Coordinates of C-alpha atoms and ligand atoms in Angstrom, one line a residue:
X1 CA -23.0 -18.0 15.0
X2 CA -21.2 -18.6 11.5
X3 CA -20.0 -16.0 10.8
X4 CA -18.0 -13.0 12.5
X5 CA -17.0 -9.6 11.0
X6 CA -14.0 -7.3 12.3
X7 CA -14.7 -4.2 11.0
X8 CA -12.0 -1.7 13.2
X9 CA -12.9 1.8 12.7
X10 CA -11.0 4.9 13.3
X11 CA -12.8 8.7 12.2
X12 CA -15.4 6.6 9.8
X13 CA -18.1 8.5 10.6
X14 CA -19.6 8.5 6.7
X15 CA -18.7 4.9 6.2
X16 CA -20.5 2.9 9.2
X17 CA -23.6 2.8 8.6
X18 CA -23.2 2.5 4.2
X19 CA -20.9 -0.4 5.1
X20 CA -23.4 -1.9 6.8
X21 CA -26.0 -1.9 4.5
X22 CA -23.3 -3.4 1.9
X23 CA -23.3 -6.1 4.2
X24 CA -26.7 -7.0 4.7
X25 CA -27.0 -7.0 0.7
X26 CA -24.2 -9.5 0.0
X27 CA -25.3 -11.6 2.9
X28 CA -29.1 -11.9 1.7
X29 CA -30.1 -15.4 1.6
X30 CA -27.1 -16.5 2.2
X31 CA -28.7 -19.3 4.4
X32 CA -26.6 -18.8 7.6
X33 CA -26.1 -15.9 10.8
X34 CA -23.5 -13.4 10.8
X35 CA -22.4 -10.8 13.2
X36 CA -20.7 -7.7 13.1
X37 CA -18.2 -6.8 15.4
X38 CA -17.3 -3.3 15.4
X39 CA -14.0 -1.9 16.9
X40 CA -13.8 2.5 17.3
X41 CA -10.4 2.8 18.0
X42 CA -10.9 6.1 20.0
X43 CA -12.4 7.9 17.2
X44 CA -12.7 11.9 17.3
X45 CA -15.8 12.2 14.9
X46 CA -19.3 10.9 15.1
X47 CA -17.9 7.3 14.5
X48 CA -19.1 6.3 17.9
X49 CA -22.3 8.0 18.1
X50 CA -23.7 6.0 14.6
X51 CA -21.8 2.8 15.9
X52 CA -24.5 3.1 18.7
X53 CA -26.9 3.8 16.8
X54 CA -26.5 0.9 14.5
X55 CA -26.1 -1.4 17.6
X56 CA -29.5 0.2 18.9
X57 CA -31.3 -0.7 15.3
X58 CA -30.0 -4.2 15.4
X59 CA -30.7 -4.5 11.8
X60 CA -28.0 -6.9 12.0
X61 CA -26.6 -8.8 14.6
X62 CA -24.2 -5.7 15.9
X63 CA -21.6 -5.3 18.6
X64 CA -20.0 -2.6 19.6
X65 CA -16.2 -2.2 21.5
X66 CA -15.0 1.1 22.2
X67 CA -11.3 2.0 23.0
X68 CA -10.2 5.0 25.6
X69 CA -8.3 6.0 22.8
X70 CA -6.5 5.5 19.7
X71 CA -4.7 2.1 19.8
X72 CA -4.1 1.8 16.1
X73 CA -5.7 -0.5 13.6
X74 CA -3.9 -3.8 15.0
X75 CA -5.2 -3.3 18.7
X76 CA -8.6 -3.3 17.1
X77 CA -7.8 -6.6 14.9
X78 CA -7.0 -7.8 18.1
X79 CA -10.2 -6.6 20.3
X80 CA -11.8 -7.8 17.4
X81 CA -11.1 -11.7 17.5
X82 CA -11.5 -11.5 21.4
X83 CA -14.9 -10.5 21.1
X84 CA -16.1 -12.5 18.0
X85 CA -18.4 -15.3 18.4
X86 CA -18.5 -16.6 14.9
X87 CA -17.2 -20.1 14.2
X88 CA -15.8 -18.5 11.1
X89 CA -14.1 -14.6 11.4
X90 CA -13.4 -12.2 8.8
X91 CA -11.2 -9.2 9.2
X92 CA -12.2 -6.3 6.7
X93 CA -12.3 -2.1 7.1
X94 CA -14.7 0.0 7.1
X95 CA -14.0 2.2 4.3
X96 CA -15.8 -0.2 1.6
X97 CA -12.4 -0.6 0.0
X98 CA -13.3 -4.4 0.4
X99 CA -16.0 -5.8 -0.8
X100 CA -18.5 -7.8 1.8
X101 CA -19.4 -10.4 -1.3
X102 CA -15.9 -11.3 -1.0
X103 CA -16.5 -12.2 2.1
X104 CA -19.2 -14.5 0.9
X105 CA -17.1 -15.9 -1.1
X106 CA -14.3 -16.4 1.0
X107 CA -16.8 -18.3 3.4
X108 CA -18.0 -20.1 0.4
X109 CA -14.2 -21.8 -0.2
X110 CA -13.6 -22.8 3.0
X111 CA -17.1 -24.4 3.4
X112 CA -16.2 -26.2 0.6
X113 CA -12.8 -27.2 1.4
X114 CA -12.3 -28.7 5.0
X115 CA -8.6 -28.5 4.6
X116 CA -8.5 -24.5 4.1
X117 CA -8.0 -22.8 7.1
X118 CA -7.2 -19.2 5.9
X119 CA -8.5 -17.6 3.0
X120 CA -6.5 -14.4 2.4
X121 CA -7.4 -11.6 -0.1
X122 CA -4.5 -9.7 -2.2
X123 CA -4.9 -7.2 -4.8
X124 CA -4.2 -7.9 -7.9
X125 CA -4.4 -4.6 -9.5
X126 CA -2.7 -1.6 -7.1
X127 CA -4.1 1.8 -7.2
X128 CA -1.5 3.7 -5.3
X129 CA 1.4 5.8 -6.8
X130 CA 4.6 4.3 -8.4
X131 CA 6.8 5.8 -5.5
X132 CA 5.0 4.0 -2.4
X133 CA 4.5 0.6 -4.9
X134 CA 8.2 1.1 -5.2
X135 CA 9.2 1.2 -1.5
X136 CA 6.6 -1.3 -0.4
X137 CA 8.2 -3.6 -2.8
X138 CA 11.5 -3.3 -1.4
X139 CA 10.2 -4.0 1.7
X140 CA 8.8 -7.4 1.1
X141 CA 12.1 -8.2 -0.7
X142 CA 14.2 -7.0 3.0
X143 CA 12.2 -8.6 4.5
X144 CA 11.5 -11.8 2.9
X145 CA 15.1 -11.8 2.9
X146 CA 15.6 -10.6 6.7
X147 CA 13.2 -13.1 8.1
X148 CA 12.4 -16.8 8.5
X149 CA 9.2 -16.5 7.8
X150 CA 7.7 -15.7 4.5
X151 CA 5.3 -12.5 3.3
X152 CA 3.2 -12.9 0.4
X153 CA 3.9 -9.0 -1.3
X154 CA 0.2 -7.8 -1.6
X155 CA -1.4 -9.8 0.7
X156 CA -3.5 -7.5 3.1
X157 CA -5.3 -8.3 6.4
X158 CA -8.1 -8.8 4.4
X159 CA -9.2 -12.5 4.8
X160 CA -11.8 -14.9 6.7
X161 CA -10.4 -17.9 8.9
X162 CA -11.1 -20.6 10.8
X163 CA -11.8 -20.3 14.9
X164 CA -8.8 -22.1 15.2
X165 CA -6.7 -19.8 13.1
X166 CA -8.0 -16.8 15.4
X167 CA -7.3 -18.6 18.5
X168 CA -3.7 -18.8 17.6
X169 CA -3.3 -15.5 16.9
X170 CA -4.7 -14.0 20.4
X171 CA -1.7 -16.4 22.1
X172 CA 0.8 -13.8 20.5
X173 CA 0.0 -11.4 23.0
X174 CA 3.0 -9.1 21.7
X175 CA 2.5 -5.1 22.0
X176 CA 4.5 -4.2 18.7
X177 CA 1.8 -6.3 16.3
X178 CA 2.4 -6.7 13.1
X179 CA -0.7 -8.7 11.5
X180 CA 1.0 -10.1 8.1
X181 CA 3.8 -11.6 10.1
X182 CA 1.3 -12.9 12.8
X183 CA -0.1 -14.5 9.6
X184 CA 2.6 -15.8 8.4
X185 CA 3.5 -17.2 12.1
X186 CA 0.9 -18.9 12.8
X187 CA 1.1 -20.7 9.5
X188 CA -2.4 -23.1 8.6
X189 CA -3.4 -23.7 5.1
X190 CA -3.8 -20.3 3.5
X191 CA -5.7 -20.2 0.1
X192 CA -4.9 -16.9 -1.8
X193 CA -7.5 -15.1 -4.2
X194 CA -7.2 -12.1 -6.0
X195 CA -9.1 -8.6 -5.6
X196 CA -9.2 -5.3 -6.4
X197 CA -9.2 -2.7 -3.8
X198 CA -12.3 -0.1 -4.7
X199 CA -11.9 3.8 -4.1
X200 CA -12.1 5.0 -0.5
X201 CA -16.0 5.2 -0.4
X202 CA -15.6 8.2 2.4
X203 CA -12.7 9.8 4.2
X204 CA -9.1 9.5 4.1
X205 CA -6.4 6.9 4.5
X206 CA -5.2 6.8 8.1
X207 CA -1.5 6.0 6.7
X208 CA 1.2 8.8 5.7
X209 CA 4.6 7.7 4.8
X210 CA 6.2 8.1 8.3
X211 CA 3.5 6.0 9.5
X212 CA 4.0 3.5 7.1
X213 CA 8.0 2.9 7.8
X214 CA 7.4 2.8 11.0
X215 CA 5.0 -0.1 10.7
X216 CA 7.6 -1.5 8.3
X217 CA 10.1 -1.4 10.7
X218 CA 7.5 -3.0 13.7
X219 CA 7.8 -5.9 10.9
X220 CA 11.3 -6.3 10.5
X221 CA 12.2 -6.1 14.3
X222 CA 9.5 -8.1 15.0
X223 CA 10.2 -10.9 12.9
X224 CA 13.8 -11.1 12.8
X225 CA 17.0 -11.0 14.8
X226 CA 19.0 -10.6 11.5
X227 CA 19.5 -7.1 11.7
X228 CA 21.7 -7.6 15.2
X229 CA 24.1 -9.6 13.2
X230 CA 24.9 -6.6 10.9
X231 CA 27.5 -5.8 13.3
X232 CA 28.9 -9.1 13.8
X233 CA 29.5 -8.7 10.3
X234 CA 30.6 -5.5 9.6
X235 CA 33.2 -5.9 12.4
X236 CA 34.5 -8.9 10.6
X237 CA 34.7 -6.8 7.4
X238 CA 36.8 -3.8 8.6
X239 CA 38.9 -6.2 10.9
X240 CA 39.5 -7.5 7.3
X241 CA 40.2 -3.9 5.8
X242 CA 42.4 -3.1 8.8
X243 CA 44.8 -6.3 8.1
X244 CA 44.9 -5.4 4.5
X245 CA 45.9 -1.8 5.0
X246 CA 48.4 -2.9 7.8
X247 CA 50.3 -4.6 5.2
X248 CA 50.3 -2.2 2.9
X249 CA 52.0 0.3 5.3
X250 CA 54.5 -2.1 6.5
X251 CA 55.2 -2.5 2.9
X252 CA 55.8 1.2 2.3
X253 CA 57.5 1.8 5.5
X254 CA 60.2 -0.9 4.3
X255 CA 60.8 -0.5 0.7
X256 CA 60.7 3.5 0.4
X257 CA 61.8 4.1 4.0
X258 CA 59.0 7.1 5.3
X259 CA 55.8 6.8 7.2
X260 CA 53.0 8.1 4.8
X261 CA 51.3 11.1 5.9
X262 CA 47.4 10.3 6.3
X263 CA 45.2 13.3 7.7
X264 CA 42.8 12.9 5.5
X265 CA 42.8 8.7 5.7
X266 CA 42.5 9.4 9.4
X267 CA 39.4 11.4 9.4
X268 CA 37.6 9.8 6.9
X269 CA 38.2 6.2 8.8
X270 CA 36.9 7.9 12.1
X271 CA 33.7 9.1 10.9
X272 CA 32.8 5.9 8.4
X273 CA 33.7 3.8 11.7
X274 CA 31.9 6.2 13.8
X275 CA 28.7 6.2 12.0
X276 CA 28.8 2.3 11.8
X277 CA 29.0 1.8 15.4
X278 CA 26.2 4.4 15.9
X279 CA 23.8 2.3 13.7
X280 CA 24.8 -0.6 15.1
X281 CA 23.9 1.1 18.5
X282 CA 20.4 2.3 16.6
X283 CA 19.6 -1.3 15.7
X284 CA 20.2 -2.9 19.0
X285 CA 18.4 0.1 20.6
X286 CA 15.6 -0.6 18.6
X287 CA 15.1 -4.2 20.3
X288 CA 16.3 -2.8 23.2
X289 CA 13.0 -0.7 23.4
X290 CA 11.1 -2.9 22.1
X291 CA 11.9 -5.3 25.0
X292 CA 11.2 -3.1 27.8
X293 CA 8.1 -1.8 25.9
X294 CA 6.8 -5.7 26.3
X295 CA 8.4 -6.6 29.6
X296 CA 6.0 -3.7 31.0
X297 CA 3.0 -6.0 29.7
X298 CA 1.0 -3.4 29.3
X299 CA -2.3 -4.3 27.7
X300 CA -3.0 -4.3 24.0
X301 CA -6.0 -2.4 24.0
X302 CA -8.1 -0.5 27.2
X303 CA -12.2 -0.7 26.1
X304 CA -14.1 2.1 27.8
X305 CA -17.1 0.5 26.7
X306 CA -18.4 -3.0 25.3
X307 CA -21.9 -3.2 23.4
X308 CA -23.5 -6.3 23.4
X309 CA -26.3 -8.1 22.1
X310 CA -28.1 -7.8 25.9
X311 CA -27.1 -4.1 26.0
X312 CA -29.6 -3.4 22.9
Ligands
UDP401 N1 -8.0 2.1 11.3 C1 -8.1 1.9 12.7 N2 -7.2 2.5 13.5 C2 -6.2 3.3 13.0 C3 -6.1 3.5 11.7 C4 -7.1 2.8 10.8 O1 -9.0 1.2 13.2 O2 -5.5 3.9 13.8 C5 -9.0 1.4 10.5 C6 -9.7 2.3 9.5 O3 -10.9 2.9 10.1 C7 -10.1 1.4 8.4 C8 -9.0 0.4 8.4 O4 -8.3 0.5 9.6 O5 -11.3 0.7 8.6 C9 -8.0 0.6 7.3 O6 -7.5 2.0 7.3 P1 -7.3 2.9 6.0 O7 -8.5 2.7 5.1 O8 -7.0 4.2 6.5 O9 -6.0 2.2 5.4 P2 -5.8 1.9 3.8 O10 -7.0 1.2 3.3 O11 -5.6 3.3 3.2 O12 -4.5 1.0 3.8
MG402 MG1 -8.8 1.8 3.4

């Protein structure tokens, strides 16, 4: 098999089966197999119901895994690469947001170029709202800045790689995933084109804004220790302060001879320290969890059911 397509689908009921026909269009004549590998991440419409039926139909090479339950989009990348055969895999959703004939193409460059293991999609052009382009933008400067390993800004999960590449990435068994770190990670020769995402072709976006920071904050715990620093540093800076203002009182106690009353200083030094040290008890509490959450090694994903080519 050359090719392998991880398509994970969550409440895509309308999409499926158009998706799949925009497959087998870009992929006519192209001169080589493909499968497609379909994950329903514990969908709650028909989702399941047409996957089967497509896998019944066969019009394609189709398998079908099917989680107990809602696992998130990740779990599903993952499930994905486990059960893809092909000795090239491409990760793309459902939604026809991404174009298949990408896809070609992407296979086409890394036919073409031995030395390309990883060729990753990013848009060129965004179509979302100034307020989320403004916050995701802060968040690739955080944590590009945060983290030892680099994030390309609009670089999405949409890209085709090696068997190698794919290999890799199953070793990071972690629970918290976060695939454009895992990307970044693993490392191999990435080759970046340019897209442009098209409209939702049914449905609606699985992210909201909570969901979205706290997949943002998966990243930056997940790929950096920095944050535990912060209070390293911050104690260093009010140890600093502290000297300062002990001077300063010293000073005034000798030359006008009276201790300065400081209710207010008081108060206002209690809560700033006091909210300090209860971040710096939210950030470690954050790895914290995150470490028992992982030393439970729970498992990423739980299939209820696997569809495959000898099931049809
Ligand atoms: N998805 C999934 N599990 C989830 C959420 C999303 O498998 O819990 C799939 C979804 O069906 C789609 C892809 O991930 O194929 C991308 O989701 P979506 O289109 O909602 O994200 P967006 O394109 O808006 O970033
Ligand atoms: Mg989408």
């Amino acid at each position: 098999m050359k090719l392998s397509l991880v398509v994970p689908c969550y409440n895509e009921a309308e999409n499926v089966a158009n998706f799949q026909d925009a497959v087998i269009t870009a992929f006519s004549g192209c001169g080589y197999d493909y499968e497609i590998v379909y994950i329903d991440d514990g969908s709650r419409d028909a989702t399941l119901h047409n996957l089967k039926k497509l896998h019944a139909e066969q019009k394609c090479p189709v398998k079908v895994v099917s989680f107990s339950r809602n696992f998130g989009k990740e779990a599903g990348l993952y499930a994905g690469l486990e059960h893809a055969s092909g000795e090239y895999i491409s990760l793309i959703d459902a939604d026809l947001q991404q174009r298949p004939e990408i896809v070609r193409d992407m296979v086409r460059i890394l036919d073409e170029n031995p030395d390309c293991d990883i060729v990753a999609a990013y848009q060129d052009r965004r179509g979302e709202g100034k307020v989320l382009s403004f916050f995701k933008k802060g968040f690739y400067k955080i944590i590009n800045w945060l983290s030892n390993v680099k994030f390309h800004a609009d670089a999405s999960d949409f890209r085709t790689f090696r068997r190698s590449v794919a290999e890799s990435i199953l070793q990071l068994a972690e629970y918290h995933r976060f695939s454009k770190g895992i990307f970044s990670w693993v490392g191999f020769n990435t080759h970046y084109i340019p897209y442009t995402a098209c409209p939702r072709a049914a449905g609606t976006t699985k992210w909201n804004f909570r969901k979205l920071t706290n997949y943002a904050i998966d990243g930056i715990i997940g790929f950096s220790t920095r944050p535990l620093h912060l209070s390293t540093y911050l104690s260093g800076i009010t140890a600093f302060a502290a000297v300062v203002y002990l001077i300063v009182v010293v000073c005034q106690k000798l030359m006008d001879g009276i201790a300065i009353p400081g209710y207010a200083t008081i108060i206002v030094l209690i809560l700033l320290l006091g909210s300090m040290q209860l971040f710096c008890i939210g950030i470690i509490g954050e790895y914290v969890g995150r470490t028992f959450e992982q030393t439970k090694q729970r498992p990423i994903y739980l299939a209820k059911e696997v569809l495959t080519y000898e099931d049809a």
